[in-house]
PDB file of C-alpha atoms and ligand atoms in Angstrom:
ATOM      1  CA  MET A   1      20.613 -41.790  11.857  1.00 46.00           C
ATOM      2  CA  ALA A   2      17.914 -41.435  14.310  1.00 43.00           C
ATOM      3  CA  THR A   3      16.846 -37.623  15.065  1.00 46.00           C
ATOM      4  CA  SER A   4      14.869 -37.015  18.073  1.00 43.00           C
ATOM      5  CA  ASP A   5      14.975 -33.213  17.453  1.00 48.00           C
ATOM      6  CA  ARG A   6      11.507 -31.743  18.901  1.00 51.00           C
ATOM      7  CA  LYS A   7       9.412 -30.339  16.046  1.00 63.00           C
ATOM      8  CA  LYS A   8       9.234 -26.326  16.533  1.00 75.00           C
ATOM      9  CA  GLU A   9       6.866 -24.654  14.710  1.00 82.00           C
ATOM     10  CA  PRO A  10       8.859 -22.039  12.173  1.00 92.00           C
ATOM     11  CA  VAL A  11       7.760 -18.403  12.622  1.00 93.00           C
ATOM     12  CA  VAL A  12       7.444 -15.798  10.235  1.00 95.00           C
ATOM     13  CA  TYR A  13       6.685 -12.023  11.067  1.00 94.00           C
ATOM     14  CA  ALA A  14       3.974  -9.440  10.214  1.00 95.00           C
ATOM     15  CA  LEU A  15       6.028  -6.025   9.745  1.00 93.00           C
ATOM     16  CA  SER A  16       5.317  -3.612  12.555  1.00 90.00           C
ATOM     17  CA  ARG A  17       6.868  -0.893  10.354  1.00 90.00           C
ATOM     18  CA  PRO A  18       7.531  -0.270   6.488  1.00 94.00           C
ATOM     19  CA  SER A  19      10.836  -2.240   5.361  1.00 93.00           C
ATOM     20  CA  ARG A  20      12.562  -3.569   2.449  1.00 93.00           C
ATOM     21  CA  CYS A  21      13.480  -7.138   1.416  1.00 95.00           C
ATOM     22  CA  TYR A  22      17.020  -7.654   1.893  1.00 92.00           C
ATOM     23  CA  GLY A  23      16.825 -10.213  -0.918  1.00 94.00           C
ATOM     24  CA  CYS A  24      15.107  -8.293  -3.899  1.00 97.00           C
ATOM     25  CA  ASP A  25      14.899  -4.820  -2.368  1.00 96.00           C
ATOM     26  CA  LYS A  26      10.837  -4.974  -2.396  1.00 96.00           C
ATOM     27  CA  ARG A  27       9.130  -2.212  -0.668  1.00 97.00           C
ATOM     28  CA  MET A  28       6.819  -3.806   2.250  1.00 96.00           C
ATOM     29  CA  LEU A  29       4.366  -2.208   3.677  1.00 96.00           C
ATOM     30  CA  VAL A  30       2.982  -2.635   7.615  1.00 94.00           C
ATOM     31  CA  GLY A  31       1.358  -6.131   8.098  1.00 93.00           C
ATOM     32  CA  GLU A  32       3.308  -7.655   5.436  1.00 95.00           C
ATOM     33  CA  ILE A  33       4.602 -11.227   6.232  1.00 96.00           C
ATOM     34  CA  VAL A  34       8.477 -11.592   6.192  1.00 95.00           C
ATOM     35  CA  ARG A  35      11.208 -14.260   7.262  1.00 93.00           C
ATOM     36  CA  ARG A  36      13.738 -12.635   9.470  1.00 88.00           C
ATOM     37  CA  CYS A  37      17.221 -13.963   9.473  1.00 76.00           C
ATOM     38  CA  ASP A  38      18.495 -12.692  12.765  1.00 65.00           C
ATOM     39  CA  ASN A  39      16.467 -11.627  15.809  1.00 57.00           C
ATOM     40  CA  ASP A  40      17.070  -7.876  15.413  1.00 57.00           C
ATOM     41  CA  GLU A  41      14.533  -5.522  14.639  1.00 56.00           C
ATOM     42  CA  ASP A  42      14.494  -4.135  10.996  1.00 54.00           C
ATOM     43  CA  LYS A  43      17.499  -6.446   9.857  1.00 71.00           C
ATOM     44  CA  GLU A  44      17.582  -8.421   7.095  1.00 87.00           C
ATOM     45  CA  VAL A  45      13.752  -9.223   6.355  1.00 92.00           C
ATOM     46  CA  TYR A  46      13.004 -11.425   3.332  1.00 94.00           C
ATOM     47  CA  CYS A  47       9.803 -11.333   1.484  1.00 96.00           C
ATOM     48  CA  LEU A  48       7.773 -14.430   0.982  1.00 96.00           C
ATOM     49  CA  LYS A  49       8.686 -14.825  -2.666  1.00 96.00           C
ATOM     50  CA  CYS A  50      12.641 -14.653  -1.740  1.00 96.00           C
ATOM     51  CA  GLN A  51      11.985 -17.285   0.659  1.00 94.00           C
ATOM     52  CA  LYS A  52       9.972 -19.455  -1.751  1.00 95.00           C
ATOM     53  CA  LEU A  53       6.846 -19.294   0.542  1.00 96.00           C
ATOM     54  CA  ASP A  54       4.558 -16.951  -1.896  1.00 94.00           C
ATOM     55  CA  HIS A  55       2.336 -20.173  -2.214  1.00 95.00           C
ATOM     56  CA  LEU A  56       1.010 -19.909   1.400  1.00 97.00           C
ATOM     57  CA  SER A  57      -1.640 -17.836   2.453  1.00 96.00           C
ATOM     58  CA  VAL A  58      -2.349 -16.199   5.831  1.00 96.00           C
ATOM     59  CA  LEU A  59      -5.253 -17.538   8.298  1.00 97.00           C
ATOM     60  CA  PRO A  60      -5.607 -14.962  11.033  1.00 94.00           C
ATOM     61  CA  THR A  61      -6.466 -16.303  14.563  1.00 94.00           C
ATOM     62  CA  GLY A  62     -10.073 -16.396  15.578  1.00 93.00           C
ATOM     63  CA  ASN A  63     -11.510 -19.207  14.017  1.00 94.00           C
ATOM     64  CA  ALA A  64     -10.604 -22.481  15.796  1.00 95.00           C
ATOM     65  CA  LYS A  65     -12.413 -24.660  13.453  1.00 96.00           C
ATOM     66  CA  VAL A  66     -10.606 -23.528  10.238  1.00 97.00           C
ATOM     67  CA  THR A  67      -7.225 -23.464  12.056  1.00 96.00           C
ATOM     68  CA  ARG A  68      -7.745 -26.770  12.920  1.00 96.00           C
ATOM     69  CA  LEU A  69      -8.530 -28.220   9.668  1.00 97.00           C
ATOM     70  CA  ALA A  70      -5.815 -25.854   7.911  1.00 97.00           C
ATOM     71  CA  LYS A  71      -3.290 -27.629  10.191  1.00 95.00           C
ATOM     72  CA  LYS A  72      -4.576 -30.998   9.234  1.00 96.00           C
ATOM     73  CA  TYR A  73      -4.358 -30.247   5.446  1.00 97.00           C
ATOM     74  CA  SER A  74      -1.070 -27.908   5.164  1.00 97.00           C
ATOM     75  CA  GLN A  75       2.140 -29.715   4.597  1.00 95.00           C
ATOM     76  CA  SER A  76       4.218 -26.655   5.923  1.00 93.00           C
ATOM     77  CA  ARG A  77       3.195 -23.698   8.144  1.00 94.00           C
ATOM     78  CA  PHE A  78       4.512 -21.089   9.911  1.00 96.00           C
ATOM     79  CA  LEU A  79       3.546 -19.183  13.031  1.00 96.00           C
ATOM     80  CA  ILE A  80       2.823 -15.270  12.362  1.00 96.00           C
ATOM     81  CA  MET A  81       4.335 -13.067  14.958  1.00 95.00           C
ATOM     82  CA  LYS A  82       3.917  -9.400  15.070  1.00 94.00           C
ATOM     83  CA  TRP A  83       5.708  -6.774  17.303  1.00 90.00           C
ATOM     84  CA  SER A  84       3.069  -4.723  19.556  1.00 90.00           C
ATOM     85  CA  ASP A  85       4.288  -1.398  20.593  1.00 88.00           C
ATOM     86  CA  THR A  86       1.704  -1.459  23.185  1.00 91.00           C
ATOM     87  CA  TRP A  87       2.709  -4.471  24.919  1.00 91.00           C
ATOM     88  CA  LYS A  88       6.647  -4.611  24.093  1.00 93.00           C
ATOM     89  CA  CYS A  89       6.318  -8.164  22.904  1.00 93.00           C
ATOM     90  CA  TYR A  90       5.552 -10.460  20.038  1.00 93.00           C
ATOM     91  CA  GLU A  91       1.740 -11.090  19.554  1.00 93.00           C
ATOM     92  CA  ARG A  92       0.615 -14.114  17.774  1.00 93.00           C
ATOM     93  CA  GLN A  93      -1.315 -12.916  14.482  1.00 94.00           C
ATOM     94  CA  GLY A  94      -2.275 -16.310  12.666  1.00 95.00           C
ATOM     95  CA  LEU A  95      -0.932 -19.081  10.632  1.00 96.00           C
ATOM     96  CA  LEU A  96       0.821 -19.079   7.413  1.00 97.00           C
ATOM     97  CA  VAL A  97      -0.571 -22.223   5.588  1.00 97.00           C
ATOM     98  CA  GLU A  98      -0.815 -23.434   1.961  1.00 97.00           C
ATOM     99  CA  ALA A  99      -3.342 -21.779  -0.079  1.00 97.00           C
ATOM    100  CA  ASP A 100      -4.987 -25.036  -1.031  1.00 97.00           C
ATOM    101  CA  ALA A 101      -5.178 -26.359   2.442  1.00 98.00           C
ATOM    102  CA  LEU A 102      -6.815 -23.183   3.678  1.00 97.00           C
ATOM    103  CA  ALA A 103      -9.280 -23.264   0.830  1.00 97.00           C
ATOM    104  CA  ARG A 104     -10.269 -26.873   1.815  1.00 97.00           C
ATOM    105  CA  ALA A 105     -10.481 -25.996   5.593  1.00 98.00           C
ATOM    106  CA  ARG A 106     -12.546 -23.010   4.747  1.00 97.00           C
ATOM    107  CA  LYS A 107     -15.163 -24.971   2.500  1.00 97.00           C
ATOM    108  CA  GLU A 108     -15.304 -27.674   5.104  1.00 97.00           C
ATOM    109  CA  ALA A 109     -15.815 -25.829   8.021  1.00 95.00           C
ATOM    110  CA  ILE A 110     -18.574 -23.863   6.219  1.00 93.00           C
ATOM    111  CA  GLU A 111     -20.291 -27.287   5.143  1.00 91.00           C
ATOM    112  CA  SER A 112     -20.006 -29.330   8.295  1.00 78.00           C
TER     113      SER A 112
HETATM  114 ZN1   ZN B   1      12.195 -10.462  -1.771  1.00 73.10          ZN
END
């Protein structure tokens, strides 16, 4: 079976207000990374543990070098978006990448 699906980067969200995980009822604070299962604000958000993504770390935007390297090394990655009450739209916050990949990228960025 030939698959020609365009590879779209999956998205996670940084909470813009406190919430609870729909899976384990964990209380989550503003800024925590969650996955959402529909597009409605505040509905059915899941913590990274419930989504089995807790091996991933947050890489904030701003360091192009580290970002490029982390993208190269991380097998899985998610775009982190956050709702901006100021702009009324989602803003890109950074990437969620494998912790190992991030550590390696940071190390290489310093050394090179
Ligand atoms: Zn949970």
